[in-house]
Amino acid sequence: MKMDIIYLENSGFVVQTTQHTLVFDYYQDTSDTIAKLLQKGTILHVFSSHSHHDHFNPIISTWQDQVAAFFLSDDIGNVGIRSEKIIWLRPSETSIHGNLKVKAYGSTDLGVSFLVEVDGWRLFHAGDLNWWHWKWDHKYNQVLAKNLFEKEMDRLEGLELDVAFFPVDSRLEEYRSIGVKEFCHRVSLEQLVVMHTRGERWSPPPGFFSKGNVVASWCPIFSGDRLQISKPQRTATAF
Ligand SMILES: [Zn+2]
């Protein structure tokens, strides 16, 4: 069983399984990946974790004739998409759409993160869920950021995932990877896909993952970068 992952920009990705093409947090796509898919007649399932401009672009409404469903965080306003195509999600809400199962988890910024089961894969897209530790910030805000993050990690604890998309934001400097590190220790994961790096390549230093836990890591930089992964079919469901 194979999955293709194509990087768009920031936290934007296309994920192709045997039966489905998913688009996460589309913002811009200088590789014209989406345009090529639409031209080929591909039907999309589109996810937007929140309304910030680097995660959501209202241009997605122009694809709607080729979109089976839009899974949108409910902080995103009406963007001219036909209502029957939209599934609004808030943290802890679940939606089953054909063979696609989606559960929204929380964020530490705005909106949601997504757990998706599709064609035997289980994947997680964090949106802006991260441990946002700004070292110049007031101590009070730093504690708040940590507490918010821990609360979400408690909810995700023990999840078994094939692929997870998670932010490693270079603006956090030496604290950029404390969030992803804790996340990788709290779940069981095969493939980490690093996002929201602001153009900087990052790779896990030795000893980053817990002992005996072999996690592959991929940090795309350029729009159109691609990764193919394969694995045996997953049978159990997390829902
Ligand atoms: Zn963001």
Tab-separated table of C-alpha atoms and ligand atoms in Angstrom:
chain	number	residue	atom	x	y	z
A	1	MET	CA	0.000	0.000	0.000
A	2	LYS	CA	1.433	3.357	-1.041
A	3	MET	CA	0.884	7.004	-0.172
A	4	ASP	CA	2.225	10.031	-2.019
A	5	ILE	CA	2.716	13.273	-0.140
A	6	ILE	CA	3.312	16.497	-2.043
A	7	TYR	CA	4.363	19.650	-0.242
A	8	LEU	CA	2.650	22.879	-1.249
A	9	GLU	CA	3.771	25.649	1.103
A	10	ASN	CA	3.870	26.362	4.851
A	11	SER	CA	1.508	23.661	6.251
A	12	GLY	CA	-0.085	22.823	2.909
A	13	PHE	CA	0.063	19.284	1.529
A	14	VAL	CA	-1.582	16.970	-0.963
A	15	VAL	CA	-1.929	13.373	0.237
A	16	GLN	CA	-2.758	10.700	-2.319
A	17	THR	CA	-3.880	7.227	-1.292
A	18	THR	CA	-5.234	4.464	-3.538
A	19	GLN	CA	-8.733	6.005	-3.642
A	20	HIS	CA	-8.476	9.535	-2.294
A	21	THR	CA	-6.711	12.845	-2.818
A	22	LEU	CA	-6.669	15.024	0.290
A	23	VAL	CA	-5.543	18.641	0.468
A	24	PHE	CA	-4.516	20.139	3.819
A	25	ASP	CA	-4.188	23.834	4.743
A	26	TYR	CA	-3.912	25.175	1.214
A	27	TYR	CA	-2.448	28.663	1.205
A	28	GLN	CA	-0.366	28.877	-1.960
A	29	ASP	CA	1.171	26.480	-4.389
A	30	THR	CA	3.852	27.768	-6.713
A	31	SER	CA	4.329	24.262	-8.141
A	32	ASP	CA	0.766	24.326	-9.593
A	33	THR	CA	0.171	20.892	-8.077
A	34	ILE	CA	-3.526	21.576	-7.498
A	35	ALA	CA	-4.065	23.058	-10.954
A	36	LYS	CA	-2.584	19.903	-12.512
A	37	LEU	CA	-4.766	17.634	-10.372
A	38	LEU	CA	-7.901	19.572	-11.286
A	39	GLN	CA	-6.975	19.456	-14.938
A	40	LYS	CA	-6.737	15.662	-14.728
A	41	GLY	CA	-10.271	15.554	-13.264
A	42	THR	CA	-9.164	14.507	-9.770
A	43	ILE	CA	-11.787	14.727	-7.033
A	44	LEU	CA	-10.439	16.326	-3.845
A	45	HIS	CA	-11.229	16.250	-0.135
A	46	VAL	CA	-10.126	19.577	1.309
A	47	PHE	CA	-9.178	20.343	4.926
A	48	SER	CA	-8.549	23.770	6.470
A	49	SER	CA	-7.487	23.864	10.116
A	50	HIS	CA	-8.163	27.567	10.723
A	51	SER	CA	-8.672	30.892	9.040
A	52	HIS	CA	-5.160	32.403	9.305
A	53	HIS	CA	-3.977	33.410	5.864
A	54	ASP	CA	-0.992	31.020	5.927
A	55	HIS	CA	-3.373	28.043	6.397
A	56	PHE	CA	-6.426	29.039	4.437
A	57	ASN	CA	-7.024	30.684	1.086
A	58	PRO	CA	-10.594	31.402	-0.070
A	59	ILE	CA	-9.506	30.405	-3.573
A	60	ILE	CA	-10.356	26.818	-2.531
A	61	SER	CA	-14.004	27.736	-3.195
A	62	THR	CA	-13.229	27.886	-6.934
A	63	TRP	CA	-12.398	24.149	-6.884
A	64	GLN	CA	-15.793	23.134	-5.492
A	65	ASP	CA	-17.100	21.338	-8.571
A	66	GLN	CA	-14.245	18.865	-8.079
A	67	VAL	CA	-14.391	18.692	-4.294
A	68	ALA	CA	-16.325	15.883	-2.600
A	69	ALA	CA	-16.224	17.604	0.783
A	70	PHE	CA	-14.585	20.509	2.575
A	71	PHE	CA	-13.685	19.837	6.220
A	72	LEU	CA	-13.398	23.314	7.681
A	73	SER	CA	-12.737	24.610	11.158
A	74	ASP	CA	-15.745	26.630	12.219
A	75	ASP	CA	-13.739	29.837	12.719
A	76	ILE	CA	-13.601	30.066	8.895
A	77	GLY	CA	-16.395	32.254	7.623
A	78	ASN	CA	-18.682	31.682	4.654
A	79	VAL	CA	-16.387	31.707	1.644
A	80	GLY	CA	-18.884	31.018	-1.106
A	81	ILE	CA	-18.782	27.242	-0.970
A	82	ARG	CA	-22.134	25.456	-1.386
A	83	SER	CA	-23.262	24.552	2.132
A	84	GLU	CA	-23.963	20.884	1.301
A	85	LYS	CA	-20.254	20.445	0.529
A	86	ILE	CA	-19.015	21.809	3.873
A	87	ILE	CA	-18.482	19.852	7.066
A	88	TRP	CA	-17.796	22.328	9.859
A	89	LEU	CA	-15.698	20.960	12.674
A	90	ARG	CA	-14.897	22.010	16.208
A	91	PRO	CA	-12.470	20.230	18.546
A	92	SER	CA	-13.630	16.676	19.462
A	93	GLU	CA	-16.227	16.532	16.662
A	94	THR	CA	-16.194	13.567	14.306
A	95	SER	CA	-17.383	13.186	10.737
A	96	ILE	CA	-17.671	10.112	8.565
A	97	HIS	CA	-17.845	10.815	4.860
A	98	GLY	CA	-17.877	7.685	2.697
A	99	ASN	CA	-14.666	5.819	3.463
A	100	LEU	CA	-13.128	8.824	5.145
A	101	LYS	CA	-13.229	9.204	8.922
A	102	VAL	CA	-12.263	12.548	10.396
A	103	LYS	CA	-11.914	13.613	13.991
A	104	ALA	CA	-11.065	17.171	14.956
A	105	TYR	CA	-8.694	17.689	17.861
A	106	GLY	CA	-7.872	21.027	19.417
A	107	SER	CA	-5.226	23.592	18.578
A	108	THR	CA	-3.098	25.866	20.744
A	109	ASP	CA	-3.666	28.688	18.279
A	110	LEU	CA	-6.933	28.913	16.388
A	111	GLY	CA	-9.222	26.197	15.021
A	112	VAL	CA	-8.506	22.483	14.969
A	113	SER	CA	-6.089	19.707	14.150
A	114	PHE	CA	-7.217	16.668	12.143
A	115	LEU	CA	-7.066	12.911	12.665
A	116	VAL	CA	-7.997	11.172	9.407
A	117	GLU	CA	-8.478	7.512	8.547
A	118	VAL	CA	-8.501	6.780	4.843
A	119	ASP	CA	-7.787	3.655	2.762
A	120	GLY	CA	-6.060	1.866	5.629
A	121	TRP	CA	-3.934	4.843	6.692
A	122	ARG	CA	-4.177	6.894	9.868
A	123	LEU	CA	-2.765	10.389	9.669
A	124	PHE	CA	-2.681	13.508	11.789
A	125	HIS	CA	-2.327	17.112	10.601
A	126	ALA	CA	-1.584	19.460	13.503
A	127	GLY	CA	-2.633	22.772	11.935
A	128	ASP	CA	-1.079	25.311	14.310
A	129	LEU	CA	-1.156	22.968	17.316
A	130	ASN	CA	2.298	23.459	18.829
A	131	TRP	CA	4.133	24.413	21.971
A	132	TRP	CA	4.472	28.093	21.103
A	133	HIS	CA	7.297	29.036	23.460
A	134	TRP	CA	8.564	32.521	22.542
A	135	LYS	CA	11.660	33.169	24.596
A	136	TRP	CA	11.148	36.946	24.649
A	137	ASP	CA	7.598	36.592	25.929
A	138	HIS	CA	6.355	37.200	29.470
A	139	LYS	CA	6.726	34.208	31.807
A	140	TYR	CA	2.955	34.151	32.298
A	141	ASN	CA	2.364	33.616	28.565
A	142	GLN	CA	5.055	30.958	28.390
A	143	VAL	CA	3.357	28.969	31.166
A	144	LEU	CA	-0.001	29.412	29.460
A	145	ALA	CA	1.428	28.141	26.149
A	146	LYS	CA	2.888	25.094	27.868
A	147	ASN	CA	-0.344	24.299	29.713
A	148	LEU	CA	-2.444	24.623	26.570
A	149	PHE	CA	-0.062	22.323	24.724
A	150	GLU	CA	0.043	19.709	27.496
A	151	LYS	CA	-3.751	19.621	27.574
A	152	GLU	CA	-3.897	18.749	23.882
A	153	MET	CA	-1.088	16.207	24.218
A	154	ASP	CA	-3.079	14.463	26.970
A	155	ARG	CA	-5.920	14.052	24.478
A	156	LEU	CA	-3.632	12.650	21.768
A	157	GLU	CA	-1.699	10.365	24.113
A	158	GLY	CA	-1.210	6.843	22.797
A	159	LEU	CA	-2.594	7.387	19.289
A	160	GLU	CA	-1.080	5.044	16.715
A	161	LEU	CA	-0.320	7.011	13.571
A	162	ASP	CA	1.206	6.224	10.209
A	163	VAL	CA	1.937	9.832	9.305
A	164	ALA	CA	1.903	13.070	11.287
A	165	PHE	CA	2.357	16.614	9.957
A	166	PHE	CA	3.677	18.842	12.725
A	167	PRO	CA	5.083	22.415	12.933
A	168	VAL	CA	8.731	23.186	13.666
A	169	ASP	CA	8.761	26.976	13.411
A	170	SER	CA	12.247	28.468	13.044
A	171	ARG	CA	11.081	31.739	14.667
A	172	LEU	CA	11.028	29.840	17.988
A	173	GLU	CA	14.815	29.460	17.591
A	174	GLU	CA	16.245	26.915	20.059
A	175	TYR	CA	12.689	26.100	21.227
A	176	ARG	CA	11.449	25.253	17.739
A	177	SER	CA	11.365	21.501	18.305
A	178	ILE	CA	10.182	21.145	21.923
A	179	GLY	CA	6.585	20.724	20.723
A	180	VAL	CA	7.264	18.132	18.045
A	181	LYS	CA	9.545	16.247	20.422
A	182	GLU	CA	6.891	15.889	23.068
A	183	PHE	CA	4.303	14.961	20.439
A	184	CYS	CA	6.565	12.186	19.091
A	185	HIS	CA	7.033	10.851	22.612
A	186	ARG	CA	3.301	10.843	23.349
A	187	VAL	CA	2.078	9.004	20.221
A	188	SER	CA	3.291	6.040	18.254
A	189	LEU	CA	4.384	7.205	14.820
A	190	GLU	CA	5.995	5.859	11.640
A	191	GLN	CA	6.535	8.965	9.511
A	192	LEU	CA	6.951	12.537	10.709
A	193	VAL	CA	6.437	15.306	8.168
A	194	VAL	CA	7.819	18.620	9.384
A	195	MET	CA	5.982	21.800	8.333
A	196	HIS	CA	5.671	25.543	9.054
A	197	THR	CA	9.483	25.841	9.204
A	198	ARG	CA	9.550	29.221	7.443
A	199	GLY	CA	11.925	27.916	4.819
A	200	GLU	CA	14.514	26.349	7.095
A	201	ARG	CA	15.386	22.701	6.849
A	202	TRP	CA	15.232	20.814	10.141
A	203	SER	CA	16.103	17.256	10.992
A	204	PRO	CA	15.862	15.471	14.324
A	205	PRO	CA	19.185	15.376	16.204
A	206	PRO	CA	20.457	12.026	17.527
A	207	GLY	CA	18.403	10.783	20.485
A	208	PHE	CA	15.404	12.927	19.523
A	209	PHE	CA	12.908	10.059	19.463
A	210	SER	CA	12.311	7.790	22.431
A	211	LYS	CA	14.540	4.737	22.613
A	212	GLY	CA	13.593	1.916	20.267
A	213	ASN	CA	11.066	4.115	18.461
A	214	VAL	CA	12.121	4.343	14.824
A	215	VAL	CA	10.472	7.352	13.199
A	216	ALA	CA	11.262	8.508	9.679
A	217	SER	CA	11.396	12.270	9.264
A	218	TRP	CA	10.880	14.431	6.178
A	219	CYS	CA	11.235	18.192	5.997
A	220	PRO	CA	10.211	19.507	2.565
A	221	ILE	CA	11.328	22.992	1.561
A	222	PHE	CA	10.199	23.601	-2.000
A	223	SER	CA	6.648	23.592	-3.324
A	224	GLY	CA	6.203	20.334	-5.256
A	225	ASP	CA	8.645	18.317	-3.075
A	226	ARG	CA	7.400	14.747	-2.886
A	227	LEU	CA	7.627	11.715	-0.643
A	228	GLN	CA	6.264	8.241	-1.270
A	229	ILE	CA	5.795	5.874	1.660
A	230	SER	CA	4.487	2.333	1.833
A	231	LYS	CA	3.262	-0.024	4.529
A	232	PRO	CA	0.928	-2.944	5.167
A	233	GLN	CA	-2.798	-2.166	5.459
A	234	ARG	CA	-4.020	-1.016	8.866
A	235	THR	CA	-7.142	-2.831	9.992
A	236	ALA	CA	-8.080	-1.459	13.451
A	237	THR	CA	-9.808	1.911	13.676
A	238	ALA	CA	-9.231	4.704	16.193
A	239	PHE	CA	-12.917	5.742	16.024
B	1	ZN	ZN	0.449	29.126	11.099
